[in-house]
Short mmCIF file of C-alpha atoms in Angstrom, two decimals:
data_model
loop_
_atom_site.label_atom_id
_atom_site.label_comp_id
_atom_site.label_asym_id
_atom_site.label_seq_id
_atom_site.Cartn_x
_atom_site.Cartn_y
_atom_site.Cartn_z
CA MET A 28 -24.66 -15.77 -13.13
CA LEU A 29 -25.21 -12.34 -11.20
CA PHE A 30 -25.83 -13.40 -7.56
CA SER A 31 -26.74 -10.73 -4.99
CA LEU A 32 -24.88 -10.55 -1.41
CA ALA A 33 -28.04 -11.92 0.25
CA SER A 34 -28.30 -14.85 -2.31
CA ARG A 35 -24.60 -15.80 -2.08
CA ARG A 36 -24.62 -16.01 1.74
CA ALA A 37 -27.49 -18.19 1.44
CA ALA A 38 -25.31 -20.44 -0.63
CA GLY A 39 -22.81 -20.82 1.89
CA PHE A 40 -21.17 -17.42 2.15
CA THR A 41 -22.44 -16.61 5.76
CA VAL A 42 -20.08 -14.87 7.64
CA ASN A 43 -19.30 -15.89 11.11
CA ARG A 44 -19.19 -12.67 13.06
CA ALA A 45 -18.14 -14.68 16.13
CA VAL A 46 -14.76 -14.23 14.66
CA THR A 47 -13.53 -10.67 14.66
CA ALA A 48 -14.76 -8.27 12.18
CA ALA A 49 -11.03 -7.85 10.58
CA THR A 50 -9.53 -11.10 11.05
CA ARG A 51 -9.91 -14.76 11.37
CA ALA A 52 -7.90 -17.82 12.50
CA TYR A 53 -6.36 -19.80 9.58
CA GLY A 54 -3.33 -22.26 9.89
CA GLY A 55 -2.27 -20.93 13.23
CA SER A 56 -2.31 -17.18 12.21
CA SER A 57 -4.55 -14.45 12.06
CA ILE A 58 -5.20 -13.16 8.74
CA HIS A 59 -7.09 -10.21 6.86
CA PHE A 60 -11.00 -10.65 6.62
CA ALA A 61 -13.44 -9.29 4.06
CA LYS A 62 -15.83 -6.85 5.76
CA GLU A 63 -19.35 -6.14 4.91
CA GLY A 64 -19.51 -5.34 1.46
CA GLN A 65 -16.26 -6.70 0.59
CA ALA A 66 -15.14 -9.57 -1.90
CA GLU A 67 -12.82 -11.91 -0.41
CA VAL A 68 -9.81 -11.80 -3.12
CA ILE A 69 -7.39 -14.55 -4.02
CA LEU A 70 -4.42 -13.19 -6.22
CA VAL A 71 -3.36 -16.21 -8.18
CA GLY A 72 0.07 -15.44 -9.44
CA CYS A 73 1.99 -12.30 -7.83
CA GLY A 74 5.23 -12.55 -9.48
CA ALA A 75 8.39 -10.64 -8.74
CA PRO A 76 7.96 -7.31 -6.41
CA ASN A 77 8.31 -4.33 -8.73
CA ARG A 78 8.07 -6.29 -11.76
CA GLY A 79 4.99 -8.53 -11.88
CA MET A 80 1.61 -7.19 -12.46
CA GLY A 81 0.24 -9.26 -9.83
CA TRP A 82 2.31 -7.48 -7.46
CA TYR A 83 1.07 -4.30 -7.88
CA HIS A 84 -2.39 -5.54 -8.19
CA ALA A 85 -1.51 -6.76 -4.62
CA VAL A 86 -0.17 -3.61 -3.44
CA GLN A 87 -3.12 -1.30 -4.41
CA MET A 88 -5.43 -3.65 -2.67
CA LEU A 89 -3.01 -4.25 0.53
CA GLU A 90 -2.95 0.02 0.63
CA ASP A 91 -7.06 -0.26 0.65
CA LYS A 92 -7.27 1.53 -3.06
CA CYS A 93 -10.46 -0.45 -3.90
CA PRO A 94 -12.72 -0.55 -1.00
CA SER A 95 -14.73 -3.39 -2.13
CA ALA A 96 -11.75 -5.67 -2.20
CA SER A 97 -10.08 -7.26 0.63
CA LEU A 98 -6.97 -9.11 -0.05
CA ASP A 99 -7.01 -12.26 1.90
CA TYR A 100 -4.79 -14.60 -0.07
CA ILE A 101 -1.87 -14.61 -2.24
CA VAL A 102 -1.11 -17.77 -4.34
CA GLU A 103 2.40 -17.89 -5.84
CA PRO A 104 3.54 -21.54 -7.06
CA TRP A 105 6.80 -20.42 -8.61
CA PHE A 106 8.41 -18.43 -5.92
CA MET A 107 6.95 -20.49 -3.18
CA GLY A 108 8.33 -23.58 -5.19
CA ALA A 109 11.04 -24.21 -7.60
CA GLY A 110 11.70 -20.69 -8.34
CA GLY A 111 12.18 -19.66 -4.39
CA ASP A 112 16.07 -19.98 -4.37
CA SER A 113 16.50 -17.41 -7.45
CA PRO A 114 17.51 -13.65 -6.66
CA ALA A 115 13.96 -12.75 -7.70
CA GLY A 116 12.66 -15.73 -5.51
CA GLN A 117 14.49 -14.05 -2.38
CA ASP A 118 13.12 -10.82 -3.17
CA PHE A 119 9.74 -12.10 -3.07
CA LYS A 120 10.61 -14.08 0.17
CA ALA A 121 11.46 -10.57 1.73
CA TRP A 122 8.36 -8.91 0.41
CA GLN A 123 6.18 -11.83 1.67
CA ASP A 124 7.76 -11.77 5.22
CA GLU A 125 6.94 -8.17 5.16
CA THR A 126 3.42 -8.58 3.97
CA GLU A 127 2.41 -11.21 6.38
CA ALA A 128 3.85 -9.06 9.17
CA LYS A 129 1.98 -5.95 8.25
CA TYR A 130 -1.17 -6.99 6.82
CA GLY A 131 -1.63 -10.56 7.89
CA THR A 132 -2.22 -11.66 4.31
CA LYS A 133 -1.78 -15.41 3.99
CA PHE A 134 0.50 -16.67 1.26
CA THR A 135 0.21 -20.11 -0.27
CA ALA A 136 1.97 -22.14 -3.14
CA SER A 137 -1.48 -23.67 -4.36
CA LEU A 138 -4.88 -23.11 -4.36
CA GLU A 139 -5.48 -26.74 -2.75
CA GLU A 140 -4.27 -25.05 0.39
CA LEU A 141 -7.22 -22.66 0.92
CA PRO A 142 -10.09 -22.85 3.12
CA PRO A 143 -13.71 -22.48 2.01
CA PRO A 144 -14.81 -19.01 1.17
CA GLU A 145 -16.45 -16.85 3.95
CA ALA A 146 -17.38 -14.11 1.65
CA PRO A 147 -17.99 -13.69 -2.04
CA ARG A 148 -14.58 -15.08 -3.37
CA LEU A 149 -13.03 -13.16 -6.34
CA ALA A 150 -10.29 -14.82 -8.11
CA LEU A 151 -7.80 -12.53 -9.65
CA ILE A 152 -5.80 -14.66 -11.97
CA SER A 153 -2.58 -12.69 -12.94
CA GLY A 154 -0.11 -15.72 -13.68
CA ARG A 155 1.85 -16.62 -16.88
CA THR A 156 -0.57 -16.78 -19.81
CA ALA A 157 0.19 -20.63 -20.56
CA ASP A 158 -0.84 -21.43 -16.78
CA ASN A 159 -4.30 -19.39 -16.80
CA PRO A 160 -6.53 -22.28 -18.06
CA ARG A 161 -5.40 -24.58 -15.38
CA LEU A 162 -5.73 -21.57 -12.78
CA LEU A 163 -9.23 -20.70 -13.55
CA SER A 164 -10.26 -24.53 -13.15
CA GLU A 165 -8.57 -24.46 -10.00
CA SER A 166 -10.13 -21.03 -8.93
CA ILE A 167 -13.73 -22.42 -9.85
CA ALA A 168 -13.15 -25.65 -7.84
CA HIS A 169 -12.18 -23.80 -4.81
CA GLY A 170 -15.20 -21.62 -4.69
CA ALA A 171 -14.53 -18.38 -6.83
CA LYS A 172 -17.94 -16.90 -7.67
CA CYS A 173 -15.98 -14.43 -10.24
CA ILE A 174 -12.78 -14.27 -11.88
CA TYR A 175 -10.60 -11.03 -13.04
CA LEU A 176 -8.50 -12.46 -15.46
CA GLU A 177 -5.59 -10.94 -16.84
CA LYS A 178 -5.06 -10.28 -20.70
CA PRO A 179 -4.86 -11.94 -22.83
CA GLY A 180 -6.58 -14.73 -20.96
CA ALA A 181 -4.86 -17.64 -22.54
CA PRO A 182 -2.39 -18.55 -25.27
CA THR A 183 -4.92 -19.42 -28.10
CA VAL A 184 -8.48 -18.82 -28.79
CA ALA A 185 -9.26 -22.37 -28.38
CA GLU A 186 -8.01 -22.46 -24.82
CA LEU A 187 -10.06 -19.33 -23.73
CA GLU A 188 -13.17 -20.57 -25.55
CA ALA A 189 -12.92 -23.49 -23.45
CA MET A 190 -12.47 -21.59 -20.35
CA LYS A 191 -15.37 -19.56 -20.99
CA ASN A 192 -17.59 -22.75 -21.47
CA GLU A 193 -16.15 -24.08 -18.07
CA ALA A 194 -17.02 -21.09 -16.31
CA ASP A 195 -20.58 -20.56 -17.84
CA ALA A 196 -21.20 -24.31 -16.75
CA ALA A 197 -20.24 -23.35 -13.28
CA SER A 198 -22.33 -20.11 -13.17
CA VAL A 199 -19.06 -18.31 -12.69
CA GLU A 200 -18.63 -14.92 -14.30
CA VAL A 201 -15.27 -13.91 -15.93
CA LEU A 202 -14.17 -10.47 -15.96
CA MET A 203 -11.08 -9.00 -17.88
CA GLY A 204 -8.30 -6.64 -16.86
CA TYR A 205 -8.57 -4.63 -20.00
CA ASN A 206 -7.67 -1.53 -18.19
CA LYS A 207 -7.62 0.91 -20.97
CA ASN A 208 -11.23 0.57 -21.62
CA VAL A 209 -11.97 2.65 -18.77
CA CYS A 210 -8.92 5.01 -19.40
CA LYS A 211 -9.72 8.93 -19.45
CA TYR A 212 -7.40 9.20 -22.44
CA VAL A 213 -9.44 6.60 -24.47
CA ARG A 214 -12.49 8.36 -23.47
CA LYS A 215 -11.46 12.07 -24.30
CA THR A 216 -10.09 10.95 -27.35
CA ARG A 217 -13.14 9.19 -28.64
CA GLU A 218 -15.53 11.86 -27.57
CA PHE A 219 -13.12 14.42 -29.71
CA ALA A 220 -13.09 12.30 -32.71
CA GLU A 221 -16.82 12.24 -32.86
CA THR A 222 -16.70 15.90 -33.11
CA VAL A 223 -14.35 15.95 -36.10
CA PRO A 224 -16.07 14.66 -39.49
CA GLY A 225 -13.88 12.21 -41.17
CA SER A 226 -11.43 11.67 -38.34
CA HIS A 227 -8.94 8.99 -37.87
CA VAL A 228 -7.52 7.67 -34.42
CA THR A 229 -4.53 6.03 -33.71
CA PHE A 230 -3.91 4.72 -30.47
CA VAL A 231 -0.21 4.53 -29.25
CA SER A 232 1.31 2.48 -26.40
CA ASN A 233 4.78 2.51 -24.98
CA ASN A 234 7.03 0.35 -22.79
CA ALA A 235 10.42 1.58 -21.25
CA TYR A 236 12.65 -1.65 -21.98
CA GLU A 237 16.27 -0.92 -22.94
CA ASN A 238 16.93 -1.23 -26.96
CA THR A 239 19.42 -3.79 -26.22
CA PRO A 240 19.24 -7.79 -27.30
CA GLU A 241 19.57 -8.53 -23.72
CA SER A 242 16.50 -6.60 -22.57
CA LEU A 243 14.37 -7.29 -25.44
CA GLY A 244 15.48 -10.75 -25.39
CA GLU A 245 14.42 -11.12 -21.70
CA CYS A 246 10.93 -9.35 -22.79
CA PHE A 247 10.34 -11.59 -25.65
CA GLU A 248 11.12 -14.82 -23.41
CA ARG A 249 8.75 -13.69 -20.42
CA ASN A 250 6.05 -12.65 -22.90
CA ALA A 251 6.25 -15.44 -25.14
CA GLU A 252 2.81 -15.10 -26.52
CA GLY A 253 4.27 -12.18 -28.58
CA MET A 254 3.27 -8.42 -28.42
CA LEU A 255 -0.15 -8.65 -30.22
CA LYS A 256 -1.17 -10.96 -27.59
CA ASN A 257 0.49 -9.21 -24.72
CA MET A 258 1.60 -5.32 -24.70
CA ALA A 259 -0.59 -4.53 -27.91
CA ILE A 260 -3.50 -6.63 -26.73
CA HIS A 261 -5.06 -3.76 -24.69
CA GLU A 262 -5.36 -1.46 -28.12
CA LEU A 263 -6.87 -4.41 -29.66
CA ALA A 264 -9.52 -4.55 -27.23
CA LEU A 265 -10.29 -1.05 -27.83
CA LEU A 266 -10.65 -1.77 -31.34
CA VAL A 267 -12.82 -4.82 -30.70
CA SER A 268 -14.89 -2.71 -28.09
CA PHE A 269 -15.74 0.68 -29.86
CA TYR A 270 -14.61 0.19 -33.58
CA ASP A 271 -16.53 -2.89 -34.68
CA VAL A 272 -13.20 -4.73 -35.48
CA SER A 273 -13.63 -8.58 -35.68
CA VAL A 274 -11.76 -11.17 -37.75
CA ASP A 275 -15.01 -11.17 -40.00
CA ASN A 276 -15.24 -7.60 -40.39
CA ILE A 277 -11.28 -6.49 -41.23
CA ALA A 278 -11.13 -5.63 -44.81
CA GLU A 279 -7.65 -4.69 -44.85
CA VAL A 280 -4.65 -4.32 -42.44
CA VAL A 281 -1.67 -2.30 -43.39
CA ALA A 282 1.94 -2.15 -41.44
CA ASP A 283 3.93 0.76 -41.36
CA LYS A 284 7.29 -0.57 -42.54
CA GLU A 285 9.10 2.74 -41.80
CA PHE A 286 8.01 2.53 -38.31
CA SER A 287 7.73 -1.10 -37.27
CA SER A 288 10.58 -3.40 -36.52
CA MET A 289 10.60 -7.34 -35.93
CA GLN A 290 13.56 -9.13 -34.80
CA THR A 291 14.89 -12.71 -33.58
CA LEU A 292 16.48 -12.60 -30.00
CA LYS A 293 17.80 -14.83 -27.65
CA GLY A 294 16.07 -15.05 -24.15
CA PRO A 295 18.12 -15.73 -20.76
CA SER A 296 17.30 -19.68 -21.31
CA GLY A 297 19.41 -19.47 -24.88
CA LYS A 298 16.15 -20.08 -26.79
CA GLU A 299 15.43 -17.75 -29.84
CA TYR A 300 12.11 -15.78 -30.06
CA THR A 301 10.94 -13.66 -32.89
CA ASP A 302 8.68 -10.72 -32.03
CA PHE A 303 7.91 -7.30 -33.01
CA ASP A 304 9.74 -4.75 -30.89
CA LYS A 305 7.55 -2.16 -32.46
CA ILE A 306 4.74 -2.04 -34.94
CA LYS A 307 2.22 0.29 -36.34
CA PHE A 308 -0.75 -0.74 -38.14
CA THR A 309 -3.86 0.58 -39.80
CA ILE A 310 -7.21 -1.79 -39.98
CA LYS A 311 -10.07 -0.86 -42.52
CA THR A 312 -13.09 -2.68 -41.76
CA LYS A 313 -15.97 -3.68 -44.02
CA THR A 314 -18.60 -1.55 -42.06
CA GLY A 315 -16.14 1.69 -42.81
CA ASN A 316 -14.33 2.14 -39.87
CA GLU A 317 -10.46 2.88 -39.88
CA VAL A 318 -8.18 2.87 -36.92
CA SER A 319 -4.57 2.66 -36.03
CA VAL A 320 -2.61 1.18 -33.74
CA GLN A 321 1.07 1.88 -32.66
CA ALA A 322 3.40 -0.07 -30.05
CA ASP A 323 6.85 0.33 -29.12
CA ARG A 324 8.52 -1.80 -26.33
CA CYS A 325 11.28 0.80 -26.01
CA GLY A 326 9.09 3.87 -26.78
CA GLY A 327 8.85 5.19 -23.01
CA SER A 328 6.60 5.12 -20.14
CA ASP A 329 3.45 6.66 -21.64
CA SER A 330 0.54 6.08 -23.77
CA TYR A 331 -1.64 8.34 -25.76
CA ALA A 332 -3.79 8.65 -28.59
CA THR A 333 -4.35 11.13 -31.82
CA VAL A 334 -7.12 12.45 -33.88
CA THR A 335 -6.29 13.48 -37.34
CA ASP A 336 -8.57 15.26 -39.74
CA LYS A 337 -9.51 14.60 -43.50
CA SER A 338 -6.37 15.85 -44.52
CA GLY A 339 -4.08 13.93 -42.33
CA GLU A 340 -3.32 16.52 -39.83
CA GLU A 341 -3.46 15.96 -36.18
CA VAL A 342 -5.83 18.01 -34.35
CA PHE A 343 -5.75 16.43 -31.09
CA ARG A 344 -3.51 14.33 -28.67
CA TYR A 345 -4.27 13.38 -25.17
CA TYR A 346 -1.75 11.29 -23.05
CA MET A 347 -1.77 9.10 -20.18
CA PRO A 348 -0.83 10.56 -18.00
CA ASP A 349 -1.99 13.70 -18.54
CA GLU A 350 -0.53 16.98 -16.45
CA GLU A 351 -2.83 16.26 -13.62
CA ASP A 352 -2.14 12.74 -13.28
CA LYS A 353 2.08 13.54 -13.64
CA VAL A 354 2.08 14.37 -10.03
CA HIS A 355 0.71 11.30 -8.65
CA VAL A 356 3.12 9.31 -10.92
CA LYS A 357 6.06 11.02 -9.26
CA GLU A 358 4.50 10.35 -5.88
CA LEU A 359 4.62 6.70 -7.12
CA GLN A 360 8.00 6.71 -8.38
CA ALA A 361 9.47 8.07 -5.32
CA LYS A 362 7.52 5.30 -3.32
CA TYR A 363 8.58 2.30 -5.69
CA PRO A 364 11.71 3.43 -7.58
CA THR A 365 12.60 0.31 -8.84
CA ALA A 366 9.16 -0.63 -10.10
CA MET A 367 8.15 -1.06 -14.00
CA PRO A 368 7.39 2.67 -15.09
CA TYR A 369 4.00 1.59 -16.45
CA PHE A 370 2.52 0.58 -13.48
CA PHE A 371 2.43 4.19 -12.35
CA THR A 372 1.17 5.67 -15.53
CA GLN A 373 -1.91 3.25 -15.24
CA ASP A 374 -2.33 3.29 -11.67
CA PRO A 375 -6.04 4.97 -11.41
CA ASP A 376 -7.30 2.62 -13.96
CA TYR A 377 -6.16 -0.51 -12.58
CA ILE A 378 -7.90 0.64 -9.14
CA THR A 379 -11.20 1.33 -11.28
CA VAL A 380 -11.16 -2.06 -13.02
CA LYS A 381 -10.56 -3.66 -9.90
CA GLU A 382 -12.89 -1.88 -7.62
CA ARG A 383 -15.89 -2.25 -10.49
CA VAL A 384 -15.22 -6.33 -10.38
CA ALA A 385 -14.84 -6.56 -6.78
CA LYS A 386 -18.20 -4.58 -6.11
CA HIS A 387 -19.96 -6.60 -8.68
CA THR A 388 -18.89 -9.93 -6.99
CA VAL A 389 -20.65 -8.66 -3.72
CA ASP A 390 -23.71 -7.04 -5.14
CA GLY A 391 -24.17 -8.48 -8.58
CA GLN A 392 -24.60 -5.10 -10.21
CA PRO A 393 -22.95 -4.74 -13.77
CA ALA A 394 -19.30 -3.71 -13.63
CA GLU A 395 -19.67 -0.94 -16.12
CA GLY A 396 -16.92 -0.83 -19.02
CA ILE A 397 -14.99 -4.02 -18.04
CA ALA A 398 -14.66 -6.20 -20.50
CA THR A 399 -16.07 -9.52 -20.65
CA ILE A 400 -14.44 -12.96 -21.63
CA GLN A 401 -16.29 -12.81 -24.74
CA ILE A 402 -14.59 -9.70 -25.60
CA ALA A 403 -11.19 -11.10 -24.82
CA ILE A 404 -12.16 -14.31 -27.21
CA ASP A 405 -12.59 -11.70 -30.13
CA THR A 406 -9.67 -9.84 -29.20
CA LEU A 407 -7.47 -12.71 -29.27
CA LYS A 408 -9.14 -13.73 -32.49
CA VAL A 409 -7.91 -10.53 -33.93
CA ALA A 410 -4.26 -10.84 -32.51
CA GLU A 411 -4.09 -14.33 -34.05
CA TYR A 412 -5.46 -13.18 -37.22
CA LEU A 413 -2.91 -10.03 -37.46
CA THR A 414 0.29 -11.53 -36.23
CA PRO A 415 1.25 -13.70 -39.40
CA ILE A 416 -0.11 -11.09 -41.66
CA LEU A 417 1.95 -8.34 -39.89
CA GLN A 418 4.73 -10.75 -39.96
CA GLU A 419 4.87 -11.21 -43.57
CA GLN A 420 4.49 -7.66 -44.34
CA LEU A 421 7.67 -7.08 -42.59
CA LYS A 422 9.86 -9.65 -44.18
#
């Protein structure tokens, strides 16, 4: 349900201006306060500094890259709980201390510790995929009026559909962190393809993991939902959003066996995981569309898209980052030398999605180009449908 700022305040979000414009007292300390026109953001699931997507979301908001978002609370159950004594937990504690001192942001181990909202509350959920159903329920129970849910949203379609039903019943809107839906390279590629009769588009996504059993095993375990529900889910969302791809509309899917690779590797726990370390496939739909996806865990740090003509000759390629954005990427690499490289190539798009969702939380206007939870459900259905088919083709 779309609330205006005025109606939300009438529903109990009245700001007490007796408190200073930028801070409020909570738990004996003064913390950042959402100002006029800002959503009160709770980051749920921060992850490790320099590695967790939640951490990078936090950095962008703390540095005021999203004008409509005020990061008031960070909820981190693992590193403020059982994982606190690990090396990554120690890194998190050091970053927590620095962030509390510099910005006054309040850290908690549980949403139960949060006070009632004093401005339109946006919960940005960036935890482990398996935890998302519970975290969404808790966010709704603790006053979130809008939820930004990181991909893929839930481990299964059934869970994601149940989450949508719960949010609908509470009149809470759920929008998804499918940032590639708003990327420059996607827009330019689609625009160019429309000028080429019989064109074929391929979306390419790369990560920069080391091509070793140890590195890929850690990746497989940390992203146990699998590549199509994790790394390549962004590309599947593009297919669902722009190419009319759905389980019911898929006529054929063919894996590129020469490019693709599937491995069974041990993760840090010793448990074995089977997943694609790289995959390429082409989908044909019953309505006549044809589009390809290529994803490589060890392919580098860029993403790009290509357009080929009827003869199969490549006539267009656009990279993310492009030449203009590479300057910005180098600046971020110098600032955060140990962070995941893909954070920097997608930095402007992460900002765009968060800003549009935060602004929507405040003023109720449509969040242009942002995927809904229904798009996420349809995308996850496609991922679940494709995974066994592609696995069988690669045996």
